[in-house]
PDB file of C-alpha atoms in Angstrom:
ATOM      1  CA  UNK A 480     -27.158  17.593  35.357  1.00 97.00           C
ATOM      2  CA  UNK A 481     -28.273  20.754  33.570  1.00 98.00           C
ATOM      3  CA  UNK A 482     -30.391  20.450  30.408  1.00 98.00           C
ATOM      4  CA  UNK A 483     -30.174  23.358  27.984  1.00 98.00           C
ATOM      5  CA  UNK A 484     -32.961  23.977  25.466  1.00 97.00           C
ATOM      6  CA  UNK A 485     -32.530  26.702  22.834  1.00 96.00           C
ATOM      7  CA  UNK A 486     -35.933  27.834  21.587  1.00 95.00           C
ATOM      8  CA  UNK A 487     -37.488  29.987  18.910  1.00 92.00           C
ATOM      9  CA  UNK A 488     -40.783  29.904  20.783  1.00 89.00           C
ATOM     10  CA  UNK A 489     -42.152  26.778  19.110  1.00 91.00           C
ATOM     11  CA  UNK A 490     -45.314  25.293  20.625  1.00 93.00           C
ATOM     12  CA  UNK A 491     -43.513  21.915  20.847  1.00 95.00           C
ATOM     13  CA  UNK A 492     -41.395  23.249  23.734  1.00 96.00           C
ATOM     14  CA  UNK A 493     -44.111  22.154  26.155  1.00 95.00           C
ATOM     15  CA  UNK A 494     -43.881  18.528  24.968  1.00 96.00           C
ATOM     16  CA  UNK A 495     -40.103  18.674  25.452  1.00 97.00           C
ATOM     17  CA  UNK A 496     -40.447  19.962  29.012  1.00 96.00           C
ATOM     18  CA  UNK A 497     -43.048  17.324  29.853  1.00 97.00           C
ATOM     19  CA  UNK A 498     -40.669  14.612  28.594  1.00 97.00           C
ATOM     20  CA  UNK A 499     -37.897  15.970  30.811  1.00 97.00           C
ATOM     21  CA  UNK A 500     -40.256  15.856  33.801  1.00 97.00           C
ATOM     22  CA  UNK A 501     -40.714  12.088  33.190  1.00 97.00           C
ATOM     23  CA  UNK A 502     -36.984  11.240  33.154  1.00 97.00           C
ATOM     24  CA  UNK A 503     -35.904   8.223  35.215  1.00 97.00           C
ATOM     25  CA  UNK A 504     -32.828  10.292  36.051  1.00 96.00           C
ATOM     26  CA  UNK A 505     -34.433  13.733  36.494  1.00 96.00           C
ATOM     27  CA  UNK A 506     -32.406  16.788  35.472  1.00 97.00           C
ATOM     28  CA  UNK A 507     -31.344  18.996  38.358  1.00 97.00           C
ATOM     29  CA  UNK A 508     -31.854  22.084  36.247  1.00 97.00           C
ATOM     30  CA  UNK A 509     -33.547  23.032  32.969  1.00 97.00           C
ATOM     31  CA  UNK A 510     -32.256  26.150  31.222  1.00 98.00           C
ATOM     32  CA  UNK A 511     -34.451  27.471  28.398  1.00 97.00           C
ATOM     33  CA  UNK A 512     -32.825  30.129  26.207  1.00 97.00           C
ATOM     34  CA  UNK A 513     -35.095  32.018  23.830  1.00 95.00           C
ATOM     35  CA  UNK A 514     -33.321  33.288  20.735  1.00 93.00           C
ATOM     36  CA  UNK A 515     -35.731  36.131  20.072  1.00 90.00           C
ATOM     37  CA  UNK A 516     -33.228  37.982  17.863  1.00 92.00           C
ATOM     38  CA  UNK A 517     -32.415  34.912  15.737  1.00 92.00           C
ATOM     39  CA  UNK A 518     -28.733  34.979  16.609  1.00 94.00           C
ATOM     40  CA  UNK A 519     -28.478  31.246  16.038  1.00 93.00           C
ATOM     41  CA  UNK A 520     -28.359  28.024  18.050  1.00 94.00           C
ATOM     42  CA  UNK A 521     -24.637  28.422  18.832  1.00 96.00           C
ATOM     43  CA  UNK A 522     -25.343  31.686  20.669  1.00 96.00           C
ATOM     44  CA  UNK A 523     -28.293  30.150  22.529  1.00 96.00           C
ATOM     45  CA  UNK A 524     -26.293  27.125  23.667  1.00 97.00           C
ATOM     46  CA  UNK A 525     -23.352  29.258  24.765  1.00 97.00           C
ATOM     47  CA  UNK A 526     -25.747  31.443  26.740  1.00 97.00           C
ATOM     48  CA  UNK A 527     -27.253  28.316  28.308  1.00 97.00           C
ATOM     49  CA  UNK A 528     -23.801  27.090  29.340  1.00 97.00           C
ATOM     50  CA  UNK A 529     -23.122  30.432  31.011  1.00 96.00           C
ATOM     51  CA  UNK A 530     -26.351  30.122  33.025  1.00 96.00           C
ATOM     52  CA  UNK A 531     -26.118  26.398  33.829  1.00 96.00           C
ATOM     53  CA  UNK A 532     -24.662  25.091  37.102  1.00 96.00           C
ATOM     54  CA  UNK A 533     -24.415  21.348  36.435  1.00 96.00           C
ATOM     55  CA  UNK A 534     -21.247  19.263  36.300  1.00 97.00           C
ATOM     56  CA  UNK A 535     -22.852  17.555  33.315  1.00 98.00           C
ATOM     57  CA  UNK A 536     -24.453  19.690  30.604  1.00 98.00           C
ATOM     58  CA  UNK A 537     -27.078  18.117  28.356  1.00 98.00           C
ATOM     59  CA  UNK A 538     -28.577  19.585  25.192  1.00 97.00           C
ATOM     60  CA  UNK A 539     -31.826  18.987  23.363  1.00 97.00           C
ATOM     61  CA  UNK A 540     -34.039  21.173  21.178  1.00 96.00           C
ATOM     62  CA  UNK A 541     -37.472  22.704  21.555  1.00 95.00           C
ATOM     63  CA  UNK A 542     -38.919  20.352  18.917  1.00 96.00           C
ATOM     64  CA  UNK A 543     -37.477  17.197  20.530  1.00 96.00           C
ATOM     65  CA  UNK A 544     -39.103  14.703  22.917  1.00 97.00           C
ATOM     66  CA  UNK A 545     -36.561  12.528  24.775  1.00 97.00           C
ATOM     67  CA  UNK A 546     -37.531   9.020  25.894  1.00 96.00           C
ATOM     68  CA  UNK A 547     -38.033   8.587  29.645  1.00 96.00           C
ATOM     69  CA  UNK A 548     -34.601   6.946  30.116  1.00 96.00           C
ATOM     70  CA  UNK A 549     -32.716   9.402  27.904  1.00 97.00           C
ATOM     71  CA  UNK A 550     -30.621  11.128  30.572  1.00 97.00           C
ATOM     72  CA  UNK A 551     -30.086   7.935  32.540  1.00 97.00           C
ATOM     73  CA  UNK A 552     -28.603   6.155  29.516  1.00 96.00           C
ATOM     74  CA  UNK A 553     -26.334   9.011  28.457  1.00 97.00           C
ATOM     75  CA  UNK A 554     -25.047   9.735  31.968  1.00 97.00           C
ATOM     76  CA  UNK A 555     -24.377   6.062  32.678  1.00 96.00           C
ATOM     77  CA  UNK A 556     -22.490   5.752  29.357  1.00 96.00           C
ATOM     78  CA  UNK A 557     -20.259   8.678  30.329  1.00 97.00           C
ATOM     79  CA  UNK A 558     -19.545   6.989  33.676  1.00 96.00           C
ATOM     80  CA  UNK A 559     -18.882   3.527  32.211  1.00 96.00           C
ATOM     81  CA  UNK A 560     -16.495   4.778  29.545  1.00 96.00           C
ATOM     82  CA  UNK A 561     -15.023   7.625  31.607  1.00 96.00           C
ATOM     83  CA  UNK A 562     -15.930   9.749  28.588  1.00 97.00           C
ATOM     84  CA  UNK A 563     -16.129  13.478  27.942  1.00 97.00           C
ATOM     85  CA  UNK A 564     -19.568  13.129  26.440  1.00 97.00           C
ATOM     86  CA  UNK A 565     -22.221  10.801  25.092  1.00 97.00           C
ATOM     87  CA  UNK A 566     -24.930  11.314  22.533  1.00 95.00           C
ATOM     88  CA  UNK A 567     -27.050   9.814  19.829  1.00 93.00           C
ATOM     89  CA  UNK A 568     -29.197  10.918  16.960  1.00 90.00           C
ATOM     90  CA  UNK A 569     -32.846  11.831  16.427  1.00 93.00           C
ATOM     91  CA  UNK A 570     -35.789   9.604  15.598  1.00 93.00           C
ATOM     92  CA  UNK A 571     -37.636  11.491  12.893  1.00 94.00           C
ATOM     93  CA  UNK A 572     -41.435  11.628  12.986  1.00 95.00           C
ATOM     94  CA  UNK A 573     -41.762  13.197   9.527  1.00 95.00           C
ATOM     95  CA  UNK A 574     -41.886  10.506   6.775  1.00 94.00           C
ATOM     96  CA  UNK A 575     -39.441  12.305   4.456  1.00 95.00           C
ATOM     97  CA  UNK A 576     -36.898  12.940   7.200  1.00 94.00           C
ATOM     98  CA  UNK A 577     -37.300   9.370   8.497  1.00 94.00           C
ATOM     99  CA  UNK A 578     -36.602   7.935   5.027  1.00 93.00           C
ATOM    100  CA  UNK A 579     -33.588  10.221   4.663  1.00 92.00           C
ATOM    101  CA  UNK A 580     -32.199   9.170   8.056  1.00 90.00           C
ATOM    102  CA  UNK A 581     -32.506   5.450   7.226  1.00 88.00           C
ATOM    103  CA  UNK A 582     -30.173   5.970   4.257  1.00 84.00           C
ATOM    104  CA  UNK A 583     -27.311   6.639   6.722  1.00 79.00           C
ATOM    105  CA  UNK A 584     -27.331   3.217   8.424  1.00 76.00           C
ATOM    106  CA  UNK A 585     -26.609   4.331  11.990  1.00 79.00           C
ATOM    107  CA  UNK A 586     -25.434   1.740  14.569  1.00 82.00           C
ATOM    108  CA  UNK A 587     -27.836   0.174  17.049  1.00 86.00           C
ATOM    109  CA  UNK A 588     -25.250  -0.581  19.775  1.00 91.00           C
ATOM    110  CA  UNK A 589     -23.412   1.690  22.196  1.00 92.00           C
ATOM    111  CA  UNK A 590     -19.838   2.337  21.083  1.00 92.00           C
ATOM    112  CA  UNK A 591     -16.947   4.764  21.396  1.00 94.00           C
ATOM    113  CA  UNK A 592     -17.161   7.231  18.526  1.00 90.00           C
ATOM    114  CA  UNK A 593     -14.185   7.143  16.163  1.00 86.00           C
ATOM    115  CA  UNK A 594     -15.742   8.611  12.999  1.00 85.00           C
ATOM    116  CA  UNK A 595     -17.782  11.640  14.048  1.00 85.00           C
ATOM    117  CA  UNK A 596     -21.206  10.160  14.748  1.00 87.00           C
ATOM    118  CA  UNK A 597     -21.600  12.008  18.058  1.00 90.00           C
ATOM    119  CA  UNK A 598     -22.393  15.705  17.970  1.00 88.00           C
ATOM    120  CA  UNK A 599     -26.115  16.197  17.366  1.00 91.00           C
ATOM    121  CA  UNK A 600     -27.139  18.711  20.026  1.00 94.00           C
ATOM    122  CA  UNK A 601     -30.708  17.468  20.047  1.00 94.00           C
ATOM    123  CA  UNK A 602     -29.404  14.417  21.938  1.00 96.00           C
ATOM    124  CA  UNK A 603     -26.133  14.827  23.839  1.00 97.00           C
ATOM    125  CA  UNK A 604     -24.493  15.293  27.268  1.00 97.00           C
ATOM    126  CA  UNK A 605     -20.990  16.649  28.040  1.00 98.00           C
ATOM    127  CA  UNK A 606     -18.833  16.962  31.122  1.00 97.00           C
ATOM    128  CA  UNK A 607     -18.606  20.663  31.929  1.00 97.00           C
ATOM    129  CA  UNK A 608     -14.843  20.442  32.438  1.00 97.00           C
ATOM    130  CA  UNK A 609     -14.413  19.636  28.743  1.00 97.00           C
ATOM    131  CA  UNK A 610     -16.624  22.540  27.677  1.00 97.00           C
ATOM    132  CA  UNK A 611     -14.509  24.833  29.843  1.00 96.00           C
ATOM    133  CA  UNK A 612     -11.395  23.442  28.205  1.00 96.00           C
ATOM    134  CA  UNK A 613     -12.797  24.445  24.795  1.00 96.00           C
ATOM    135  CA  UNK A 614     -13.249  27.983  26.076  1.00 96.00           C
ATOM    136  CA  UNK A 615      -9.633  28.055  27.227  1.00 96.00           C
ATOM    137  CA  UNK A 616      -8.346  26.648  23.942  1.00 94.00           C
ATOM    138  CA  UNK A 617     -10.601  28.391  21.407  1.00 93.00           C
ATOM    139  CA  UNK A 618     -12.334  31.205  23.286  1.00 95.00           C
ATOM    140  CA  UNK A 619     -15.777  29.620  22.919  1.00 96.00           C
ATOM    141  CA  UNK A 620     -17.709  26.354  23.115  1.00 96.00           C
ATOM    142  CA  UNK A 621     -19.939  26.721  20.047  1.00 97.00           C
ATOM    143  CA  UNK A 622     -18.717  28.968  17.229  1.00 95.00           C
ATOM    144  CA  UNK A 623     -21.354  31.671  16.807  1.00 94.00           C
ATOM    145  CA  UNK A 624     -20.095  32.559  13.323  1.00 91.00           C
ATOM    146  CA  UNK A 625     -22.216  29.686  11.994  1.00 92.00           C
ATOM    147  CA  UNK A 626     -25.319  31.764  12.727  1.00 91.00           C
ATOM    148  CA  UNK A 627     -28.418  29.872  11.554  1.00 91.00           C
ATOM    149  CA  UNK A 628     -26.567  27.730   9.004  1.00 91.00           C
ATOM    150  CA  UNK A 629     -26.034  24.675  11.241  1.00 90.00           C
ATOM    151  CA  UNK A 630     -22.995  22.346  11.588  1.00 92.00           C
ATOM    152  CA  UNK A 631     -21.702  24.263  14.620  1.00 94.00           C
ATOM    153  CA  UNK A 632     -22.414  21.200  16.767  1.00 94.00           C
ATOM    154  CA  UNK A 633     -20.406  18.880  14.490  1.00 93.00           C
ATOM    155  CA  UNK A 634     -17.499  21.322  14.550  1.00 94.00           C
ATOM    156  CA  UNK A 635     -17.637  21.599  18.335  1.00 95.00           C
ATOM    157  CA  UNK A 636     -17.505  17.802  18.726  1.00 94.00           C
ATOM    158  CA  UNK A 637     -14.586  17.681  16.282  1.00 93.00           C
ATOM    159  CA  UNK A 638     -12.652  20.234  18.355  1.00 94.00           C
ATOM    160  CA  UNK A 639     -13.299  18.130  21.459  1.00 95.00           C
ATOM    161  CA  UNK A 640     -11.925  15.031  19.775  1.00 93.00           C
ATOM    162  CA  UNK A 641      -8.914  17.056  18.623  1.00 93.00           C
ATOM    163  CA  UNK A 642      -8.190  17.697  22.314  1.00 94.00           C
ATOM    164  CA  UNK A 643      -8.340  13.965  23.052  1.00 93.00           C
ATOM    165  CA  UNK A 644     -11.912  13.761  24.316  1.00 95.00           C
ATOM    166  CA  UNK A 645     -13.614  10.375  24.263  1.00 96.00           C
ATOM    167  CA  UNK A 646     -17.197  10.550  22.973  1.00 96.00           C
ATOM    168  CA  UNK A 647     -19.650   7.629  23.111  1.00 96.00           C
ATOM    169  CA  UNK A 648     -22.471   6.946  20.680  1.00 95.00           C
ATOM    170  CA  UNK A 649     -25.599   5.784  22.521  1.00 95.00           C
ATOM    171  CA  UNK A 650     -28.736   4.752  20.592  1.00 90.00           C
ATOM    172  CA  UNK A 651     -30.935   6.610  23.094  1.00 82.00           C
ATOM    173  CA  UNK A 652     -34.222   7.745  21.615  1.00 85.00           C
ATOM    174  CA  UNK A 653     -35.134  11.380  21.105  1.00 94.00           C
ATOM    175  CA  UNK A 654     -38.153  11.973  18.874  1.00 96.00           C
ATOM    176  CA  UNK A 655     -37.888  14.919  16.495  1.00 96.00           C
ATOM    177  CA  UNK A 656     -41.215  16.666  15.865  1.00 95.00           C
ATOM    178  CA  UNK A 657     -40.072  18.753  12.908  1.00 94.00           C
ATOM    179  CA  UNK A 658     -42.362  18.689   9.869  1.00 93.00           C
ATOM    180  CA  UNK A 659     -40.692  18.999   6.484  1.00 92.00           C
ATOM    181  CA  UNK A 660     -42.804  21.104   4.140  1.00 95.00           C
ATOM    182  CA  UNK A 661     -41.161  21.436   0.721  1.00 96.00           C
ATOM    183  CA  UNK A 662     -40.444  25.146   1.128  1.00 96.00           C
ATOM    184  CA  UNK A 663     -39.153  24.772   4.693  1.00 96.00           C
ATOM    185  CA  UNK A 664     -37.016  21.797   3.684  1.00 96.00           C
ATOM    186  CA  UNK A 665     -35.436  23.671   0.780  1.00 97.00           C
ATOM    187  CA  UNK A 666     -34.580  26.652   2.998  1.00 97.00           C
ATOM    188  CA  UNK A 667     -33.101  24.285   5.595  1.00 96.00           C
ATOM    189  CA  UNK A 668     -30.980  22.500   2.979  1.00 96.00           C
ATOM    190  CA  UNK A 669     -29.679  25.757   1.518  1.00 96.00           C
ATOM    191  CA  UNK A 670     -28.596  26.922   4.966  1.00 96.00           C
ATOM    192  CA  UNK A 671     -27.152  23.504   5.713  1.00 95.00           C
ATOM    193  CA  UNK A 672     -25.011  23.704   2.583  1.00 94.00           C
ATOM    194  CA  UNK A 673     -23.565  27.005   3.794  1.00 95.00           C
ATOM    195  CA  UNK A 674     -22.831  25.499   7.204  1.00 95.00           C
ATOM    196  CA  UNK A 675     -21.084  22.504   5.643  1.00 94.00           C
ATOM    197  CA  UNK A 676     -18.777  24.824   3.698  1.00 92.00           C
ATOM    198  CA  UNK A 677     -17.774  26.577   6.917  1.00 94.00           C
ATOM    199  CA  UNK A 678     -17.307  23.221   8.654  1.00 92.00           C
ATOM    200  CA  UNK A 679     -15.086  21.891   5.873  1.00 89.00           C
ATOM    201  CA  UNK A 680     -12.830  24.938   6.089  1.00 89.00           C
ATOM    202  CA  UNK A 681     -12.608  24.549   9.877  1.00 89.00           C
ATOM    203  CA  UNK A 682     -11.779  20.846   9.515  1.00 88.00           C
ATOM    204  CA  UNK A 683      -8.990  21.541   7.028  1.00 87.00           C
ATOM    205  CA  UNK A 684      -7.509  24.216   9.275  1.00 87.00           C
ATOM    206  CA  UNK A 685      -7.324  21.744  12.158  1.00 87.00           C
ATOM    207  CA  UNK A 686      -5.272  19.332  10.054  1.00 79.00           C
ATOM    208  CA  UNK A 687      -5.779  16.466  12.489  1.00 72.00           C
ATOM    209  CA  UNK A 688      -7.041  13.718  10.206  1.00 78.00           C
ATOM    210  CA  UNK A 689     -10.252  13.602  12.254  1.00 82.00           C
ATOM    211  CA  UNK A 690     -13.568  13.846  10.416  1.00 80.00           C
ATOM    212  CA  UNK A 691     -17.013  15.093  11.508  1.00 82.00           C
ATOM    213  CA  UNK A 692     -18.914  12.159  10.029  1.00 78.00           C
ATOM    214  CA  UNK A 693     -19.162  10.840   6.482  1.00 78.00           C
ATOM    215  CA  UNK A 694     -19.029  13.284   3.567  1.00 78.00           C
ATOM    216  CA  UNK A 695     -18.222  13.625  -0.113  1.00 75.00           C
ATOM    217  CA  UNK A 696     -15.703  16.316   0.872  1.00 78.00           C
ATOM    218  CA  UNK A 697     -13.236  14.030   2.674  1.00 77.00           C
ATOM    219  CA  UNK A 698     -12.346  10.367   3.059  1.00 74.00           C
ATOM    220  CA  UNK A 699     -12.385   8.408   6.370  1.00 75.00           C
ATOM    221  CA  UNK A 700      -8.711   9.274   6.929  1.00 74.00           C
ATOM    222  CA  UNK A 701      -9.472  12.998   6.778  1.00 75.00           C
ATOM    223  CA  UNK A 702      -7.950  13.639   3.362  1.00 75.00           C
ATOM    224  CA  UNK A 703      -9.728  16.394   1.453  1.00 77.00           C
ATOM    225  CA  UNK A 704     -11.385  15.547  -1.851  1.00 72.00           C
ATOM    226  CA  UNK A 705      -9.212  15.757  -4.941  1.00 77.00           C
ATOM    227  CA  UNK A 706     -10.361  16.836  -8.409  1.00 80.00           C
ATOM    228  CA  UNK A 707     -11.918  13.467  -9.235  1.00 78.00           C
ATOM    229  CA  UNK A 708     -13.839  13.326  -5.958  1.00 77.00           C
ATOM    230  CA  UNK A 709     -14.982  16.921  -6.421  1.00 79.00           C
ATOM    231  CA  UNK A 710     -16.361  15.998  -9.832  1.00 79.00           C
ATOM    232  CA  UNK A 711     -18.198  12.975  -8.390  1.00 78.00           C
ATOM    233  CA  UNK A 712     -19.617  15.158  -5.612  1.00 77.00           C
ATOM    234  CA  UNK A 713     -20.730  17.765  -8.150  1.00 79.00           C
ATOM    235  CA  UNK A 714     -22.442  15.193 -10.332  1.00 79.00           C
ATOM    236  CA  UNK A 715     -24.159  13.586  -7.349  1.00 78.00           C
ATOM    237  CA  UNK A 716     -25.540  16.922  -6.183  1.00 79.00           C
ATOM    238  CA  UNK A 717     -26.340  18.300  -9.641  1.00 83.00           C
ATOM    239  CA  UNK A 718     -27.876  15.173 -11.196  1.00 87.00           C
ATOM    240  CA  UNK A 719     -28.440  12.505  -8.544  1.00 82.00           C
ATOM    241  CA  UNK A 720     -29.081  10.821  -6.273  1.00 86.00           C
ATOM    242  CA  UNK A 721     -31.310   8.224  -7.913  1.00 87.00           C
ATOM    243  CA  UNK A 722     -32.335   5.957  -5.009  1.00 88.00           C
ATOM    244  CA  UNK A 723     -36.079   6.611  -5.197  1.00 90.00           C
ATOM    245  CA  UNK A 724     -36.612   3.152  -3.688  1.00 90.00           C
ATOM    246  CA  UNK A 725     -35.276   4.435  -0.347  1.00 91.00           C
ATOM    247  CA  UNK A 726     -38.389   6.585   0.063  1.00 94.00           C
ATOM    248  CA  UNK A 727     -41.961   5.580   0.775  1.00 93.00           C
ATOM    249  CA  UNK A 728     -43.384   7.832  -1.947  1.00 94.00           C
ATOM    250  CA  UNK A 729     -42.006   9.338  -5.129  1.00 95.00           C
ATOM    251  CA  UNK A 730     -43.123  12.773  -3.912  1.00 94.00           C
ATOM    252  CA  UNK A 731     -40.904  12.435  -0.839  1.00 95.00           C
ATOM    253  CA  UNK A 732     -37.991  11.404  -3.055  1.00 95.00           C
ATOM    254  CA  UNK A 733     -38.627  14.371  -5.377  1.00 96.00           C
ATOM    255  CA  UNK A 734     -38.512  16.803  -2.451  1.00 96.00           C
ATOM    256  CA  UNK A 735     -35.314  15.150  -1.174  1.00 95.00           C
ATOM    257  CA  UNK A 736     -33.771  15.227  -4.670  1.00 95.00           C
ATOM    258  CA  UNK A 737     -34.511  18.931  -5.088  1.00 95.00           C
ATOM    259  CA  UNK A 738     -33.234  19.587  -1.561  1.00 95.00           C
ATOM    260  CA  UNK A 739     -29.845  18.196  -2.538  1.00 93.00           C
ATOM    261  CA  UNK A 740     -29.647  20.908  -5.217  1.00 94.00           C
ATOM    262  CA  UNK A 741     -30.462  23.613  -2.665  1.00 95.00           C
ATOM    263  CA  UNK A 742     -27.767  22.235  -0.351  1.00 94.00           C
ATOM    264  CA  UNK A 743     -25.250  22.366  -3.187  1.00 91.00           C
ATOM    265  CA  UNK A 744     -26.222  25.939  -4.017  1.00 93.00           C
ATOM    266  CA  UNK A 745     -25.793  26.933  -0.390  1.00 95.00           C
ATOM    267  CA  UNK A 746     -22.375  25.290  -0.308  1.00 92.00           C
ATOM    268  CA  UNK A 747     -21.221  27.135  -3.425  1.00 91.00           C
ATOM    269  CA  UNK A 748     -22.657  30.417  -2.145  1.00 93.00           C
ATOM    270  CA  UNK A 749     -20.650  30.099   1.071  1.00 94.00           C
ATOM    271  CA  UNK A 750     -17.469  29.154  -0.759  1.00 90.00           C
ATOM    272  CA  UNK A 751     -17.785  32.380  -2.747  1.00 93.00           C
ATOM    273  CA  UNK A 752     -18.503  34.346   0.432  1.00 92.00           C
ATOM    274  CA  UNK A 753     -15.361  32.960   2.084  1.00 88.00           C
ATOM    275  CA  UNK A 754     -13.082  33.421  -0.907  1.00 84.00           C
ATOM    276  CA  UNK A 755     -10.032  35.383   0.081  1.00 66.00           C
ATOM    277  CA  UNK A 756     -10.665  34.991   3.800  1.00 66.00           C
ATOM    278  CA  UNK A 757      -8.262  33.176   6.069  1.00 60.00           C
TER     279      UNK A 757
END
């Protein structure tokens, strides 16, 4: 097992490495890739894959702290299900991000992924043979055109599922040490909106009926939003949401509410940028 960690040089990298040293199933190799030129996490992960030697390739981030049994649980799930990969989500340590995550209602039991829950590269393991198959089919594992916008991991998992890969959701714990300051959160949401626009175009091009998780942009069957759904999505981003009770403080809700507007602006900005492109 090779573990790949893209890094921007955050001080939390040391906590991540210490957590990997405590694994009940120790990694055979740890590959740290520093993205000093800010080329994006897709580039860093692709570079890590090129350097790694393991038959199984795991990913986490430099601000993540996996539980001691993290690798053991993911590897055993791959073996039990004869799967191409297994992964979970992140346990947020920031109150705002934790409240936001609870709104999604993620499962608490291991299960084969049918609706795009698996893909978060802070908490995932793949069989190398499937990553190599992506290279043969698409010319790359992670699409570096996403830059620093995000969503490249969701798109990569969607392309795997398009090829028939079985992915397993495992509620294995990885603590996320990111702190959400209002300014940092707004920047993140704006970039995320741009990444979602790119992801939606990629999903529609595939035309498989598969979806990379739940979204206002498509239904569970993979059908793109029609005019009525677009209007509901616009109103939700422009005016709502209104579930202040989902957050521990009104300030946290206010930051989340404003962040939804930044995400919508990023989405629209990217749609304009892609207009006329194939």
